Coordinates of C-alpha atoms and ligand atoms in Angstrom, one line a residue:
X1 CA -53.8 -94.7 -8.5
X2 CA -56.6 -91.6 -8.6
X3 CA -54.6 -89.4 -11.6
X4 CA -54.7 -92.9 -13.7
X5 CA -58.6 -93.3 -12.7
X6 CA -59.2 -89.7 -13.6
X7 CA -57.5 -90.1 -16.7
X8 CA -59.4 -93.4 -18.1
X9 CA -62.9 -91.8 -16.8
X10 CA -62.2 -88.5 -19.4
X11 CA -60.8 -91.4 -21.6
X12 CA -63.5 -92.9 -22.0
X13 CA -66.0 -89.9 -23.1
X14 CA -63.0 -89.0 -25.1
X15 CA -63.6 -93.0 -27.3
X16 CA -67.2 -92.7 -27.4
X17 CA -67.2 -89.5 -28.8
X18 CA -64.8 -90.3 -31.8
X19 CA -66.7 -94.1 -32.3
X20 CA -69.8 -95.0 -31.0
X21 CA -68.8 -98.6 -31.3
X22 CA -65.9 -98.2 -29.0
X23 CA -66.3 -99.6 -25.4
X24 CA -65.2 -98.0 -22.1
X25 CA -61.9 -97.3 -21.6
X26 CA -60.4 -100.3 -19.4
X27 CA -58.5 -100.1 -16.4
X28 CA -55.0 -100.1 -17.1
X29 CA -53.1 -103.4 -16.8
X30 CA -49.6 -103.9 -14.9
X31 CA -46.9 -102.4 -16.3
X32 CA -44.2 -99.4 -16.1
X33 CA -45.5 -96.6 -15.9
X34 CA -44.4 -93.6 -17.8
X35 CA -45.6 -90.2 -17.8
X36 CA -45.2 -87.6 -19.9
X37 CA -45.9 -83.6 -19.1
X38 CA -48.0 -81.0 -21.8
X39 CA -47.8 -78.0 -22.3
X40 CA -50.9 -76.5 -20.6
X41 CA -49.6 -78.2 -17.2
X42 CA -51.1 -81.4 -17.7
X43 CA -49.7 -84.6 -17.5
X44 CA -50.3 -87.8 -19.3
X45 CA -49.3 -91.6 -18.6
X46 CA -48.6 -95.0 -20.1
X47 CA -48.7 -98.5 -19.1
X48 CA -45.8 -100.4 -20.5
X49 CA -45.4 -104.1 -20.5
X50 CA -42.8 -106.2 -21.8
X51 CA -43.6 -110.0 -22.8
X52 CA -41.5 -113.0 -24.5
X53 CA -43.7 -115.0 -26.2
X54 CA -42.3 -118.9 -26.0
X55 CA -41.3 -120.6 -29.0
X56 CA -43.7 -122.8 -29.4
X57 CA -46.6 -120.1 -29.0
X58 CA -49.0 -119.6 -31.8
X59 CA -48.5 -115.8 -31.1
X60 CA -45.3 -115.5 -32.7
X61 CA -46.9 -116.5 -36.2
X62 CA -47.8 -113.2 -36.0
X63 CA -45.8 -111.4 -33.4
X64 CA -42.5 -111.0 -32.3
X65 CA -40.9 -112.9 -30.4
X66 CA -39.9 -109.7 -27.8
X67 CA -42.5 -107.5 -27.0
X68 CA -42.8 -103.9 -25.5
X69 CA -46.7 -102.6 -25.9
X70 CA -47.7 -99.9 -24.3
X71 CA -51.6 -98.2 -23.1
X72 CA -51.5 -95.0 -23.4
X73 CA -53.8 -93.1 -20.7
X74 CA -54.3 -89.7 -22.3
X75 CA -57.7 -88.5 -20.9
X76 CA -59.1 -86.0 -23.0
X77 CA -56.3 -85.0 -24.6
X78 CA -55.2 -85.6 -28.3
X79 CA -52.3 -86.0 -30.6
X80 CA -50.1 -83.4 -29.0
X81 CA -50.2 -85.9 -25.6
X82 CA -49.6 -88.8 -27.7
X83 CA -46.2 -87.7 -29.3
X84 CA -45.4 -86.9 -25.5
X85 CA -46.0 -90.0 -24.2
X86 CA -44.4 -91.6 -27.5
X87 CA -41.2 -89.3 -27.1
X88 CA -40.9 -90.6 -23.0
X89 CA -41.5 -94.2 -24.4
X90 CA -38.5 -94.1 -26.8
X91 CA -36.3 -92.3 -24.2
X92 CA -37.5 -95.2 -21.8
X93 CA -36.0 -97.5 -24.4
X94 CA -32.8 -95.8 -24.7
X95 CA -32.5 -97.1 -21.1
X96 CA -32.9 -101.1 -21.9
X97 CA -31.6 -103.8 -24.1
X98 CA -33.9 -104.0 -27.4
X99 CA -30.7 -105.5 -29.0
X100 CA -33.1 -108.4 -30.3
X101 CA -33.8 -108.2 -33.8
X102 CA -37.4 -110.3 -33.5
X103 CA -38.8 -107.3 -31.2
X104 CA -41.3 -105.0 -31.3
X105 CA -43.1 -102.0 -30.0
X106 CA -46.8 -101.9 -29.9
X107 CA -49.8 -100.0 -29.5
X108 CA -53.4 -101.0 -30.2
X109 CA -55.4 -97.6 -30.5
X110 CA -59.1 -96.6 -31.8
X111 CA -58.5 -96.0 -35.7
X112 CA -60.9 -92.9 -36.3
X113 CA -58.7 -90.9 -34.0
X114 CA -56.7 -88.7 -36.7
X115 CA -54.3 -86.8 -34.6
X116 CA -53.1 -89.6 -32.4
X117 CA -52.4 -91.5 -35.7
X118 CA -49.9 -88.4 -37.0
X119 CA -47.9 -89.3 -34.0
X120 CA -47.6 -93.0 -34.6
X121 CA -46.9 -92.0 -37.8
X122 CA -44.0 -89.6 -36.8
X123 CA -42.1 -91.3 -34.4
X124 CA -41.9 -94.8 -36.9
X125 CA -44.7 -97.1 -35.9
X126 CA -46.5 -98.7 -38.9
X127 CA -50.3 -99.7 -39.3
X128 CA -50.0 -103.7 -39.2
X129 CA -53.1 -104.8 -38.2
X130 CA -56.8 -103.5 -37.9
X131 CA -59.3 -105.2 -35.7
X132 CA -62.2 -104.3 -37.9
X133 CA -66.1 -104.8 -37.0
X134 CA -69.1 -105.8 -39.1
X135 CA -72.7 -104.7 -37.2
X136 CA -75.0 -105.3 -40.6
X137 CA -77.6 -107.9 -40.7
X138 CA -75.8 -110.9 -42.5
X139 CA -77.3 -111.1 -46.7
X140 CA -80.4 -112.8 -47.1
X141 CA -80.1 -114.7 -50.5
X142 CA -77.3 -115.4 -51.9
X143 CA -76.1 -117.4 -55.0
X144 CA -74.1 -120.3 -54.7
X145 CA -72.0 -121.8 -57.4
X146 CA -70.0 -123.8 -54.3
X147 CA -70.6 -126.4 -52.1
X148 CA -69.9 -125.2 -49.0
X149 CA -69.9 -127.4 -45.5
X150 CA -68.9 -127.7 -41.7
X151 CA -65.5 -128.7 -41.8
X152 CA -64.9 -132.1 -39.4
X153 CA -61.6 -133.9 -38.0
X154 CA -61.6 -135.5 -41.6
X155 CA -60.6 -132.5 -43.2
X156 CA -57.8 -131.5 -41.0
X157 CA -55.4 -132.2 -44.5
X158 CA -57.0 -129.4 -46.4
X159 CA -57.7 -127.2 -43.7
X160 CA -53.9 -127.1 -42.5
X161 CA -53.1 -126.9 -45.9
X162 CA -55.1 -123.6 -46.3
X163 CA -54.4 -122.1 -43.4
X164 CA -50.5 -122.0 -44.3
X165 CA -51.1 -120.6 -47.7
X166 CA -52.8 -117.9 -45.6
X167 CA -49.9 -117.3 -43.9
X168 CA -47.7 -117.7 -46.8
X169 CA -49.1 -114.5 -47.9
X170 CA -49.7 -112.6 -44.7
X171 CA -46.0 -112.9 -44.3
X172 CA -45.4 -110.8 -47.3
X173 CA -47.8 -108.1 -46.5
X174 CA -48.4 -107.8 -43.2
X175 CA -47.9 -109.1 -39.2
X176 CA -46.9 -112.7 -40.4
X177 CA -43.5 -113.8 -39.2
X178 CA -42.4 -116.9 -40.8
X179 CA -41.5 -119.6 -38.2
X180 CA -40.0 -123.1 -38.4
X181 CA -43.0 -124.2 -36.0
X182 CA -45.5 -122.8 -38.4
X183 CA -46.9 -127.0 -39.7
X184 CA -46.9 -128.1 -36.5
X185 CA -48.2 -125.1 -34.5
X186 CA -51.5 -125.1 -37.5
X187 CA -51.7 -128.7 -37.4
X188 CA -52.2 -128.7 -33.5
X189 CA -54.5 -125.8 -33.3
X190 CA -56.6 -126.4 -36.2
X191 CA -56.8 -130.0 -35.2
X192 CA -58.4 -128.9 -31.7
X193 CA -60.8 -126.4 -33.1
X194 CA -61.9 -129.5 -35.7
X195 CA -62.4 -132.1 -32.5
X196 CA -64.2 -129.5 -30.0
X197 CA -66.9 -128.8 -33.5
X198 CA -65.8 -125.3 -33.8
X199 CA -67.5 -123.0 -36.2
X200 CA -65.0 -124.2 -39.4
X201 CA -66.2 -123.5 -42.7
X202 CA -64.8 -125.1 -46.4
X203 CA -66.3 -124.1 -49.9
X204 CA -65.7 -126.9 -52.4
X205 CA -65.6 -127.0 -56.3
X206 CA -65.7 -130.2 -57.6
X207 CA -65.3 -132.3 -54.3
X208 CA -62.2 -130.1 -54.3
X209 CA -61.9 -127.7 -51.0
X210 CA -60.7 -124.1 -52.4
X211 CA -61.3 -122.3 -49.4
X212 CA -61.3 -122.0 -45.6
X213 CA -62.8 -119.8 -43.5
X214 CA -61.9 -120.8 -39.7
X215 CA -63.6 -118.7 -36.7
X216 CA -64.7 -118.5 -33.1
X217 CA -67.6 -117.5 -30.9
X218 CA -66.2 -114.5 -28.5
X219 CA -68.4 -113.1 -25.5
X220 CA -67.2 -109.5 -24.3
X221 CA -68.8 -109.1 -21.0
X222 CA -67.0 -107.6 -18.0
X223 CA -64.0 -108.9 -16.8
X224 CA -62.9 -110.6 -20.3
X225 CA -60.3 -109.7 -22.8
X226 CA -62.6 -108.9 -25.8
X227 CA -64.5 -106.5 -23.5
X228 CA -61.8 -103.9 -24.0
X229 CA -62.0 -104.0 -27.7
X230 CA -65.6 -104.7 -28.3
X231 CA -69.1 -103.5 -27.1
X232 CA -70.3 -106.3 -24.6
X233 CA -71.9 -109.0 -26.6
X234 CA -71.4 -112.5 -28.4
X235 CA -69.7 -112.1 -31.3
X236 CA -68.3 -114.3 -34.3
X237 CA -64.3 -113.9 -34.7
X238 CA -63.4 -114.7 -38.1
X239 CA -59.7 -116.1 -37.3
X240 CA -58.4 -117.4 -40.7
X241 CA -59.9 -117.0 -44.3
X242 CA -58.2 -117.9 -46.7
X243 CA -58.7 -119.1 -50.2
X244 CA -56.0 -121.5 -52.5
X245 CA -54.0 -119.1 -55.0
X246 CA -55.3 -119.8 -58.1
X247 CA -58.9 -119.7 -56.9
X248 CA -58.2 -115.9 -55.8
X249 CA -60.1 -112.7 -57.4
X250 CA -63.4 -115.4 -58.9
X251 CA -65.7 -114.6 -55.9
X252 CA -65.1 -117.8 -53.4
X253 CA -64.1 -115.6 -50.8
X254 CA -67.0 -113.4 -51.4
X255 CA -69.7 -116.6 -51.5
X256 CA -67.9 -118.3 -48.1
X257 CA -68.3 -115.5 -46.0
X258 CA -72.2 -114.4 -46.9
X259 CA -72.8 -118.4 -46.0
X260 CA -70.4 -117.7 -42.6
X261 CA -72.4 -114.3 -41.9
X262 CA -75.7 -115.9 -42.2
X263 CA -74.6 -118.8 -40.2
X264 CA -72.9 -116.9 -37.4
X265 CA -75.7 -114.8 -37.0
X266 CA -78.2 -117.9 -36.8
X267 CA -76.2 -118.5 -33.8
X268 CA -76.7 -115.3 -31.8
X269 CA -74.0 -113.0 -32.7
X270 CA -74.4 -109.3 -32.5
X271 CA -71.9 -108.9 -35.0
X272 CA -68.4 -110.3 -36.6
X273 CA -65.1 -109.1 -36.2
X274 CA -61.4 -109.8 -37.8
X275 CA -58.2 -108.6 -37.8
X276 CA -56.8 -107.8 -41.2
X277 CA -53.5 -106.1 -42.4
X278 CA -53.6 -102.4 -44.5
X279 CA -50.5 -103.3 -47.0
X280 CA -52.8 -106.8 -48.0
X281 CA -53.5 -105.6 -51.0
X282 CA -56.3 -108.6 -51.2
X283 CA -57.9 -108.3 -48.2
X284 CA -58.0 -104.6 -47.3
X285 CA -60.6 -104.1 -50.4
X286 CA -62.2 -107.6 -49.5
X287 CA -62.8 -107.0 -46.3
X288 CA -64.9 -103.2 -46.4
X289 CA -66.5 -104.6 -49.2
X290 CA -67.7 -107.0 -47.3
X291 CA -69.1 -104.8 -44.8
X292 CA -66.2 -104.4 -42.0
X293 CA -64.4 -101.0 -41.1
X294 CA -61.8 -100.4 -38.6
X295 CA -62.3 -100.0 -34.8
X296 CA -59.1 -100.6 -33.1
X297 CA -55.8 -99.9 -35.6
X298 CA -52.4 -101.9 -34.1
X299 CA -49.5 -100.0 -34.4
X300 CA -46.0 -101.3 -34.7
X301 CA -42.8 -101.0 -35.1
X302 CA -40.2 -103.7 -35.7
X303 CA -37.6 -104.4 -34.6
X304 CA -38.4 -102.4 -31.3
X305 CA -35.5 -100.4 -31.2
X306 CA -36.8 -98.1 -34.3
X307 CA -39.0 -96.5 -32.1
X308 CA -38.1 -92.8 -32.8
Ligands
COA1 C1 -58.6 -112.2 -49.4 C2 -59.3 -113.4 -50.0 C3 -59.8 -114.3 -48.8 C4 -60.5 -112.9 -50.8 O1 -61.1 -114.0 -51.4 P1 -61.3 -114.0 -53.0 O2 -62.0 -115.3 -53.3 O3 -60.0 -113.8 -53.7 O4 -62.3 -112.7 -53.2 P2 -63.5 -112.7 -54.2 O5 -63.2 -113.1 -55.5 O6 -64.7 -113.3 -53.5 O7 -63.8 -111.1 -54.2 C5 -62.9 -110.3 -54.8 C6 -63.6 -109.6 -55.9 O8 -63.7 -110.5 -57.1 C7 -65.0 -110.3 -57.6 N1 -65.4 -111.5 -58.5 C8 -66.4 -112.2 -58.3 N2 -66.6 -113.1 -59.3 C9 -65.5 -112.9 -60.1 C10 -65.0 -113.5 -61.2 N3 -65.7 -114.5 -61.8 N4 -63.9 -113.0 -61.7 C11 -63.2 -112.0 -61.2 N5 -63.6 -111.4 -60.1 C12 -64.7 -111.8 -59.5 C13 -65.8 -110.2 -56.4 O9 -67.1 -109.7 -56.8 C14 -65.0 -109.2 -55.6 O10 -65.2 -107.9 -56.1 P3 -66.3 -107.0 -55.6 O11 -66.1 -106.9 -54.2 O12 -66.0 -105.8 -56.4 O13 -67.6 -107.7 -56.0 C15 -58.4 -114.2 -50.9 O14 -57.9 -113.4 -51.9 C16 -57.2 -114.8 -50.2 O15 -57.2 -115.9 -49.7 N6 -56.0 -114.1 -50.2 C17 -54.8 -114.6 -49.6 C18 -54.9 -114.8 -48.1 C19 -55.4 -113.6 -47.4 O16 -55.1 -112.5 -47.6 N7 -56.4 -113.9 -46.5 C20 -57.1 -112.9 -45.7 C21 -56.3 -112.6 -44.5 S1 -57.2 -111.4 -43.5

């Protein structure tokens, strides 16, 4: 399809010039297409796919169940295009069942760029998530009032146990949807990341673990899903960080992750990345301070049928 090929080529010169971090725009995955026509002439298009994500997936801790996303292909164009393409989504909608209450509408678009953001704004979507990077070299001293370790199969208690305060709160303010399957769905995962010696961090006070900071080596090289949100590389994915409530606010969080930076990048990463969520009112001041800022923002709107 040449005018989709044309439009991620001017796409792409279009990302790099709002983030130098962004990579390439990718080729566009299956989906409906939708187009939309500008002003000037021009014309726009979209990708939309629609997934049900099965019960028992870890997705839907923080997804809906019924999801409609959407890649916009916009070339060079700019917010006008965007609220063209958003207006031919909704109408698009109008033509199916979005009658499910656990559904949503989604986008995942570079966060510097301003007048696309207006449009999301306009036409109902919500900033959920961020996938935000951190490039700096990792501290070089740092003082340590806690014991922190590798976390083993041992610890699989107090690991579960963290993680689901973490999501506990997430529900609250952000993506989190609180599922029935939640325990088991932790237990499971967590349990395989302990056996395979994934990179699993607790901080202790007292013998006592107080916080968790669960992550993941990712490679972006051609071909792989993290190469259309990050420059190619290895990078450390910081999955699940969370510290126990009444620990919050005494700088655990802050002493875990300089130990995680440091270790991550003794292990040949060119950088860390994380998804957190704007109304967190917790971790969207922890996480700049601790050097990350946003690449990619995920819009949503939930349930799908309040796309205006
Ligand atoms: C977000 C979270 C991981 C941050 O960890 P934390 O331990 O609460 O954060 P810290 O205490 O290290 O850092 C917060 C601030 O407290 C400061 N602080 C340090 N020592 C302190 C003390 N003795 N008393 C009060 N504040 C202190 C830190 O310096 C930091 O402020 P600064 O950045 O201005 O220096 C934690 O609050 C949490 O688990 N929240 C709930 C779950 C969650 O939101 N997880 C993240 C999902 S992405």
């Amino acid at each position: 399809m040449s005018m989709a090929r044309g439009l991620v080529t001017t796409q792409s010169a279009r990302f790099a010039s709002l983030d130098p971090l962004l990579p390439p725009a990718a080729e566009p995955p299956e989906g409906d297409v939708l187009s939309a026509a500008l002003p000037d002439g021009g014309r726009v298009a979209g990708m939309l796919s629609h997934q049900v994500n099965p019960q028992h997936s870890i997705t839907r801790l923080w997804s809906a169940t019924e999801v409609w996303e959407l890649v916009p292909l916009l070339g060079s164009a700019g917010g006008a295009a965007m609220d063209a393409l958003l207006r031919a989504w909704r109408h698009r909608m109008d033509a199916l069942d979005t009658s499910n209450p656990d559904s949503s509408c989604v986008v995942h678009w570079p966060s510097r760029d301003a007048e696309a953001t207006r449009a999301f704004l306009d036409h109902g979507m919500v900033p959920l998530s961020v996938l935000s990077v951190r490039t700096a070299p990792p501290p070089t001293r740092t003082d340590r009032t806690l014991t922190i370790r590798r976390a083993t199969p041992a610890d699989l208690e107090p690991v579960v146990e963290l993680a689901l305060e973490e999501l506990r709160y997430s529900s609250f303010v952000g993506s989190t949807v609180t599922r029935r399957e939640a325990p088991a769905l932790k237990r499971r995962t967590m349990g395989e990341r302990l056996t395979q010696g994934g990179p699993v961090w607790l901080a202790e006070r007292d013998g006592i673990p107080v916080a968790l900071a669960e992550c993941a080596i990712v490679t972006s090289e051609p071909g792989t899903a993290a190469s259309v949100r990050l420059p190619y590389g290895r990078w450390g994915y910081v999955n699940c960080v969370s510290v126990l409530p009444g620990a919050r606010g005494t700088g655990v969080g802050q002493q875990l992750m300089a130990h995680v930076h440091q270790e991550l990048h003794r292990m040949g990463t060119v950088g860390t990345y994380l998804y957190y969520n704007p109304p967190n009112p917790l971790s969207s001041v922890f996480w700049p301070r601790q050097g990350y800022r946003p690449l990619w923002t995920v819009w949503e709107v939930r349930p799908a049928d309040a796309l205006r």
